[in-house]
Amino acid sequence: MMRYFTEDHEWIDVDGAIGTVGITDYAQGQLGDIVFVDVPAEGRQLAKGDEAAVVESVKAASDVYTPVSGTVLEGNAALADQPDLVNSDADGEGWFFRITLSDESELEELMDEGAYEAFVAKL
């Protein structure tokens, strides 16, 4: 499995043609205590860069963009009752949605972990 990152602080774990999308630990730290997450519905078609989800914290609301194009397989239902999973496990159980990739070449435009860490270090 390979993990990629966007400049908007989303991550995507790719396993074959399936991607799992969330926000980075850096992003959740900037948002603060998360109180609500709205994930996309199963079957929703998304184009790379589309607003896919909304996360609300005590500080602000923020859009989550899809790093790749595809069809939503599922949203993380656990976030409805436990939005703070994003704070406690942003890189794992706090994922937002799973998507079937429609164009795997879009992954080439994303950053690997080293490039993302260098990007964050400049912020």
PDB file of C-alpha atoms in Angstrom:
ATOM      1  CA  MET A   1       0.000   0.000   0.000  1.00  0.00           C
ATOM      2  CA  MET A   2       1.250   3.456  -0.905  1.00  0.00           C
ATOM      3  CA  ARG A   3       0.338   6.747   0.809  1.00  0.00           C
ATOM      4  CA  TYR A   4       0.197  10.044  -1.081  1.00  0.00           C
ATOM      5  CA  PHE A   5      -0.426  13.612   0.116  1.00  0.00           C
ATOM      6  CA  THR A   6      -1.887  16.882  -1.197  1.00  0.00           C
ATOM      7  CA  GLU A   7      -0.941  20.487  -0.458  1.00  0.00           C
ATOM      8  CA  ASP A   8      -4.392  20.815   1.157  1.00  0.00           C
ATOM      9  CA  HIS A   9      -3.282  18.212   3.758  1.00  0.00           C
ATOM     10  CA  GLU A  10      -5.326  15.242   2.586  1.00  0.00           C
ATOM     11  CA  TRP A  11      -3.770  11.794   2.440  1.00  0.00           C
ATOM     12  CA  ILE A  12      -4.773   8.802   0.349  1.00  0.00           C
ATOM     13  CA  ASP A  13      -3.727   5.210   0.943  1.00  0.00           C
ATOM     14  CA  VAL A  14      -3.874   3.285  -2.324  1.00  0.00           C
ATOM     15  CA  ASP A  15      -4.356  -0.469  -2.469  1.00  0.00           C
ATOM     16  CA  GLY A  16      -4.900  -1.561  -6.065  1.00  0.00           C
ATOM     17  CA  ALA A  17      -7.685   0.638  -7.474  1.00  0.00           C
ATOM     18  CA  ILE A  18      -9.108   1.533  -4.047  1.00  0.00           C
ATOM     19  CA  GLY A  19      -8.110   4.653  -2.131  1.00  0.00           C
ATOM     20  CA  THR A  20      -8.822   5.539   1.496  1.00  0.00           C
ATOM     21  CA  VAL A  21      -8.829   9.321   2.102  1.00  0.00           C
ATOM     22  CA  GLY A  22      -8.330  11.326   5.278  1.00  0.00           C
ATOM     23  CA  ILE A  23      -6.690  14.487   6.538  1.00  0.00           C
ATOM     24  CA  THR A  24      -3.186  14.612   7.930  1.00  0.00           C
ATOM     25  CA  ASP A  25      -2.206  14.881  11.559  1.00  0.00           C
ATOM     26  CA  TYR A  26      -0.897  18.367  10.728  1.00  0.00           C
ATOM     27  CA  ALA A  27      -4.339  19.387   9.419  1.00  0.00           C
ATOM     28  CA  GLN A  28      -6.246  18.073  12.434  1.00  0.00           C
ATOM     29  CA  GLY A  29      -3.791  19.880  14.702  1.00  0.00           C
ATOM     30  CA  GLN A  30      -4.455  23.149  12.892  1.00  0.00           C
ATOM     31  CA  LEU A  31      -8.229  22.656  13.144  1.00  0.00           C
ATOM     32  CA  GLY A  32      -8.307  21.819  16.844  1.00  0.00           C
ATOM     33  CA  ASP A  33     -11.062  19.778  18.476  1.00  0.00           C
ATOM     34  CA  ILE A  34     -13.257  18.320  15.731  1.00  0.00           C
ATOM     35  CA  VAL A  35     -16.969  18.312  16.537  1.00  0.00           C
ATOM     36  CA  PHE A  36     -18.611  17.293  13.225  1.00  0.00           C
ATOM     37  CA  VAL A  37     -17.653  15.515  10.002  1.00  0.00           C
ATOM     38  CA  ASP A  38     -19.844  15.233   6.888  1.00  0.00           C
ATOM     39  CA  VAL A  39     -18.574  12.462   4.589  1.00  0.00           C
ATOM     40  CA  PRO A  40     -19.665  11.852   0.980  1.00  0.00           C
ATOM     41  CA  ALA A  41     -22.438   9.385   0.173  1.00  0.00           C
ATOM     42  CA  GLU A  42     -21.762   5.985  -1.355  1.00  0.00           C
ATOM     43  CA  GLY A  43     -21.934   6.120  -5.155  1.00  0.00           C
ATOM     44  CA  ARG A  44     -21.088   9.832  -5.414  1.00  0.00           C
ATOM     45  CA  GLN A  45     -18.907  10.643  -8.405  1.00  0.00           C
ATOM     46  CA  LEU A  46     -15.969  12.911  -7.605  1.00  0.00           C
ATOM     47  CA  ALA A  47     -13.476  14.646  -9.857  1.00  0.00           C
ATOM     48  CA  LYS A  48      -9.972  15.354  -8.554  1.00  0.00           C
ATOM     49  CA  GLY A  49     -10.095  18.509  -6.422  1.00  0.00           C
ATOM     50  CA  ASP A  50     -13.851  18.372  -5.747  1.00  0.00           C
ATOM     51  CA  GLU A  51     -15.124  19.229  -2.290  1.00  0.00           C
ATOM     52  CA  ALA A  52     -15.814  15.776  -0.905  1.00  0.00           C
ATOM     53  CA  ALA A  53     -16.378  16.255   2.824  1.00  0.00           C
ATOM     54  CA  VAL A  54     -16.692  18.932   5.486  1.00  0.00           C
ATOM     55  CA  VAL A  55     -14.993  18.926   8.861  1.00  0.00           C
ATOM     56  CA  GLU A  56     -16.015  21.334  11.614  1.00  0.00           C
ATOM     57  CA  SER A  57     -13.977  22.108  14.681  1.00  0.00           C
ATOM     58  CA  VAL A  58     -14.350  24.485  17.580  1.00  0.00           C
ATOM     59  CA  LYS A  59     -12.199  26.907  15.554  1.00  0.00           C
ATOM     60  CA  ALA A  60     -13.551  26.662  11.986  1.00  0.00           C
ATOM     61  CA  ALA A  61     -15.191  24.633   9.249  1.00  0.00           C
ATOM     62  CA  SER A  62     -13.034  23.306   6.440  1.00  0.00           C
ATOM     63  CA  ASP A  63     -13.614  21.488   3.179  1.00  0.00           C
ATOM     64  CA  VAL A  64     -11.870  18.218   2.409  1.00  0.00           C
ATOM     65  CA  TYR A  65     -11.001  17.777  -1.271  1.00  0.00           C
ATOM     66  CA  THR A  66     -10.650  14.490  -3.087  1.00  0.00           C
ATOM     67  CA  PRO A  67      -7.059  13.895  -4.208  1.00  0.00           C
ATOM     68  CA  VAL A  68      -8.200  11.718  -7.142  1.00  0.00           C
ATOM     69  CA  SER A  69     -11.242  11.174  -9.345  1.00  0.00           C
ATOM     70  CA  GLY A  70     -13.521   8.226  -8.753  1.00  0.00           C
ATOM     71  CA  THR A  71     -16.647   6.792  -7.165  1.00  0.00           C
ATOM     72  CA  VAL A  72     -17.193   6.814  -3.405  1.00  0.00           C
ATOM     73  CA  LEU A  73     -17.396   3.264  -2.041  1.00  0.00           C
ATOM     74  CA  GLU A  74     -18.215   4.290   1.520  1.00  0.00           C
ATOM     75  CA  GLY A  75     -17.964   7.089   4.023  1.00  0.00           C
ATOM     76  CA  ASN A  76     -16.604   6.434   7.488  1.00  0.00           C
ATOM     77  CA  ALA A  77     -19.859   6.002   9.431  1.00  0.00           C
ATOM     78  CA  ALA A  78     -17.985   5.984  12.760  1.00  0.00           C
ATOM     79  CA  LEU A  79     -17.291   9.709  12.358  1.00  0.00           C
ATOM     80  CA  ALA A  80     -20.994  10.543  12.765  1.00  0.00           C
ATOM     81  CA  ASP A  81     -20.871   9.519  16.430  1.00  0.00           C
ATOM     82  CA  GLN A  82     -17.147   9.991  17.023  1.00  0.00           C
ATOM     83  CA  PRO A  83     -15.841  12.959  14.992  1.00  0.00           C
ATOM     84  CA  ASP A  84     -12.954  13.204  17.465  1.00  0.00           C
ATOM     85  CA  LEU A  85     -11.477  10.055  15.870  1.00  0.00           C
ATOM     86  CA  VAL A  86      -9.947  12.512  13.403  1.00  0.00           C
ATOM     87  CA  ASN A  87      -8.073  14.152  16.301  1.00  0.00           C
ATOM     88  CA  SER A  88      -7.027  10.951  18.032  1.00  0.00           C
ATOM     89  CA  ASP A  89      -6.149   8.884  14.921  1.00  0.00           C
ATOM     90  CA  ALA A  90      -6.019  11.115  11.833  1.00  0.00           C
ATOM     91  CA  ASP A  91      -3.732   8.657  10.038  1.00  0.00           C
ATOM     92  CA  GLY A  92      -5.883   5.597  10.754  1.00  0.00           C
ATOM     93  CA  GLU A  93      -9.410   5.172  12.172  1.00  0.00           C
ATOM     94  CA  GLY A  94     -10.175   8.842  11.449  1.00  0.00           C
ATOM     95  CA  TRP A  95     -10.310   8.280   7.662  1.00  0.00           C
ATOM     96  CA  PHE A  96     -13.132  10.035   5.776  1.00  0.00           C
ATOM     97  CA  PHE A  97     -14.050   7.943   2.720  1.00  0.00           C
ATOM     98  CA  ARG A  98     -13.004   5.157   0.368  1.00  0.00           C
ATOM     99  CA  ILE A  99     -13.012   5.702  -3.371  1.00  0.00           C
ATOM    100  CA  THR A 100     -12.543   3.599  -6.481  1.00  0.00           C
ATOM    101  CA  LEU A 101      -9.911   5.396  -8.559  1.00  0.00           C
ATOM    102  CA  SER A 102     -10.976   6.187 -12.110  1.00  0.00           C
ATOM    103  CA  ASP A 103      -7.558   7.472 -13.271  1.00  0.00           C
ATOM    104  CA  GLU A 104      -4.548   6.107 -11.408  1.00  0.00           C
ATOM    105  CA  SER A 105      -2.232   8.479 -13.312  1.00  0.00           C
ATOM    106  CA  GLU A 106      -3.586  11.307 -11.106  1.00  0.00           C
ATOM    107  CA  LEU A 107      -1.522   9.837  -8.256  1.00  0.00           C
ATOM    108  CA  GLU A 108       1.640  11.004 -10.053  1.00  0.00           C
ATOM    109  CA  GLU A 109       0.677  14.625  -9.250  1.00  0.00           C
ATOM    110  CA  LEU A 110       0.601  13.954  -5.485  1.00  0.00           C
ATOM    111  CA  MET A 111       3.453  14.040  -2.948  1.00  0.00           C
ATOM    112  CA  ASP A 112       5.069  11.084  -1.225  1.00  0.00           C
ATOM    113  CA  GLU A 113       5.693  11.225   2.532  1.00  0.00           C
ATOM    114  CA  GLY A 114       9.145  12.809   2.240  1.00  0.00           C
ATOM    115  CA  ALA A 115       7.923  15.557  -0.073  1.00  0.00           C
ATOM    116  CA  TYR A 116       4.935  16.239   2.188  1.00  0.00           C
ATOM    117  CA  GLU A 117       7.132  16.493   5.293  1.00  0.00           C
ATOM    118  CA  ALA A 118       9.377  18.980   3.469  1.00  0.00           C
ATOM    119  CA  PHE A 119       6.284  20.950   2.384  1.00  0.00           C
ATOM    120  CA  VAL A 120       4.933  21.143   5.967  1.00  0.00           C
ATOM    121  CA  ALA A 121       8.342  22.145   7.323  1.00  0.00           C
ATOM    122  CA  LYS A 122       8.172  25.313   5.176  1.00  0.00           C
ATOM    123  CA  LEU A 123       4.766  26.383   6.552  1.00  0.00           C
TER     124      LEU A 123
END
